[in-house]
Amino acid sequence: MSTDDELVDRGFAALADPVRRAIVARLGRGPATVGELAAPFEISVQAVSKHVQVLEHAGLVTKGRQAQRRPVRLEPAALERLTAWIDGHRLLAEQRYRRLDAVLGDPSRRRDT
Amino acid sequence: MSTDDELVDRGFAALADPVRRAIVARLGRGPATVGELAAPFEISVQAVSKHVQVLEHAGLVTKGRQAQRRPVRLEPAALERLTAWIDGHRLLAEQRYRRLDAVLGDPSRRRDT
DNA sequence: CAGTTGATAAACTATTTGGTTGAATACAAC
DNA sequence: GTTGTATTCAACCAAATAGTTTATCAACTG
């Protein structure tokens, strides 16, 4: 098993690469085999296979098997974990900013605190 | 200026590092100077300064100035951009899975398509 | 069975990245 | 003006990463 923090770590690291983000975007529209995923790219199938493994290790996708094919599908729950992490901190900051705007004058456009 | 895609790229890359995520978490509770941000870590202030620059370059934080201090504050809008990216694809997939579950039998626990 | 297809493994390379130390800059305070 | 504090710049190093090529493995196809 992997700790929750490790998964967040690997999750963001996985999404840091444009090729992997393109793969995620493609998978949002439905599962695809490694070969299909590789087609749009100029890089080798092996490189794409590695990218998929990175995504898999982060829990963002899972691989099935159909004969020699490995259909890859997106795992929404893992994506949600990442948005949850971001939102946790974002909402805190937004709330605080709003509270300050309420107390101080100008209800938008502030630079301090 | 930076293209939107570049910001998403740098945004996820920025969040891929545990030190930078800890910084974001800290900033969620309020602005802090570079020195304050560095305190909890065992690494050098210079290293933390670099991390903050990475976050800044990704648009996730902005730096103000108070004498020689550089108070750093979180930029919620940039964080939101990242969650929006993720959610776009996650929601697509979830919708599709739900539609399939409605058509086929078992309304949960499915492995194909 | 021989050949082909889909995916992965292994070994290697170039680049990026996260850290270091030491010097430079900028402002404050004495 | 000298000293102290906060931050950044520059040069450097080690480890991680994204890519390559060659080889291997597994399953279908004729």
CSV table of C-alpha atoms in Angstrom, one decimal, chain B residues 12-73:
chain,number,residue,atom,x,y,z
B,12,PHE,CA,1.4,21.0,-11.4
B,13,ALA,CA,5.2,20.9,-11.6
B,14,ALA,CA,5.3,23.3,-8.7
B,15,LEU,CA,2.9,21.2,-6.6
B,16,ALA,CA,4.9,18.0,-7.4
B,17,ASP,CA,7.4,18.8,-4.7
B,18,PRO,CA,6.6,18.1,-1.1
B,19,VAL,CA,8.5,21.2,0.2
B,20,ARG,CA,6.5,23.4,-2.1
B,21,ARG,CA,3.3,21.8,-1.1
B,22,ALA,CA,4.1,22.4,2.5
B,23,ILE,CA,4.7,26.0,1.6
B,24,VAL,CA,1.4,26.3,-0.1
B,25,ALA,CA,-0.2,24.6,3.0
B,26,ARG,CA,1.4,27.2,5.2
B,27,LEU,CA,0.3,30.1,3.1
B,28,GLY,CA,-3.2,28.9,3.1
B,29,ARG,CA,-3.2,29.9,6.8
B,30,GLY,CA,-1.9,33.4,5.9
B,31,PRO,CA,1.0,35.2,4.2
B,32,ALA,CA,4.6,34.8,5.4
B,33,THR,CA,8.0,36.0,4.6
B,34,VAL,CA,10.6,33.8,2.9
B,35,GLY,CA,12.5,33.5,6.2
B,36,GLU,CA,9.3,32.4,8.0
B,37,LEU,CA,8.6,29.9,5.3
B,38,ALA,CA,12.1,28.5,5.6
B,39,ALA,CA,12.1,28.1,9.3
B,40,PRO,CA,10.3,24.7,9.5
B,41,PHE,CA,12.6,23.1,7.0
B,42,GLU,CA,16.1,21.8,7.4
B,43,ILE,CA,17.2,23.0,4.0
B,44,SER,CA,18.9,26.3,3.5
B,45,VAL,CA,17.0,29.6,3.1
B,46,GLN,CA,18.4,29.9,-0.4
B,47,ALA,CA,16.7,26.6,-1.3
B,48,VAL,CA,13.4,27.8,0.0
B,49,SER,CA,13.8,31.1,-1.8
B,50,LYS,CA,14.2,29.1,-5.0
B,51,HIS,CA,11.1,27.1,-4.2
B,52,VAL,CA,9.1,30.3,-3.7
B,53,GLN,CA,10.3,31.5,-7.1
B,54,VAL,CA,9.1,28.3,-8.7
B,55,LEU,CA,5.7,28.9,-7.1
B,56,GLU,CA,5.7,32.5,-8.2
B,57,HIS,CA,6.6,31.6,-11.7
B,58,ALA,CA,3.6,29.3,-11.7
B,59,GLY,CA,1.5,32.2,-10.6
B,60,LEU,CA,0.5,30.3,-7.4
B,61,VAL,CA,1.9,33.0,-5.1
B,62,THR,CA,2.9,36.7,-5.3
B,63,LYS,CA,5.5,38.5,-3.4
B,64,GLY,CA,5.0,41.9,-1.8
B,65,ARG,CA,7.7,44.1,-0.1
B,66,GLN,CA,8.0,45.5,3.4
B,67,ALA,CA,11.5,46.9,3.8
B,68,GLN,CA,13.8,44.0,3.1
B,69,ARG,CA,11.0,41.4,3.8
B,70,ARG,CA,9.2,39.8,0.9
B,71,PRO,CA,5.8,38.7,2.2
B,72,VAL,CA,4.5,35.9,0.1
B,73,ARG,CA,0.8,35.3,-0.4
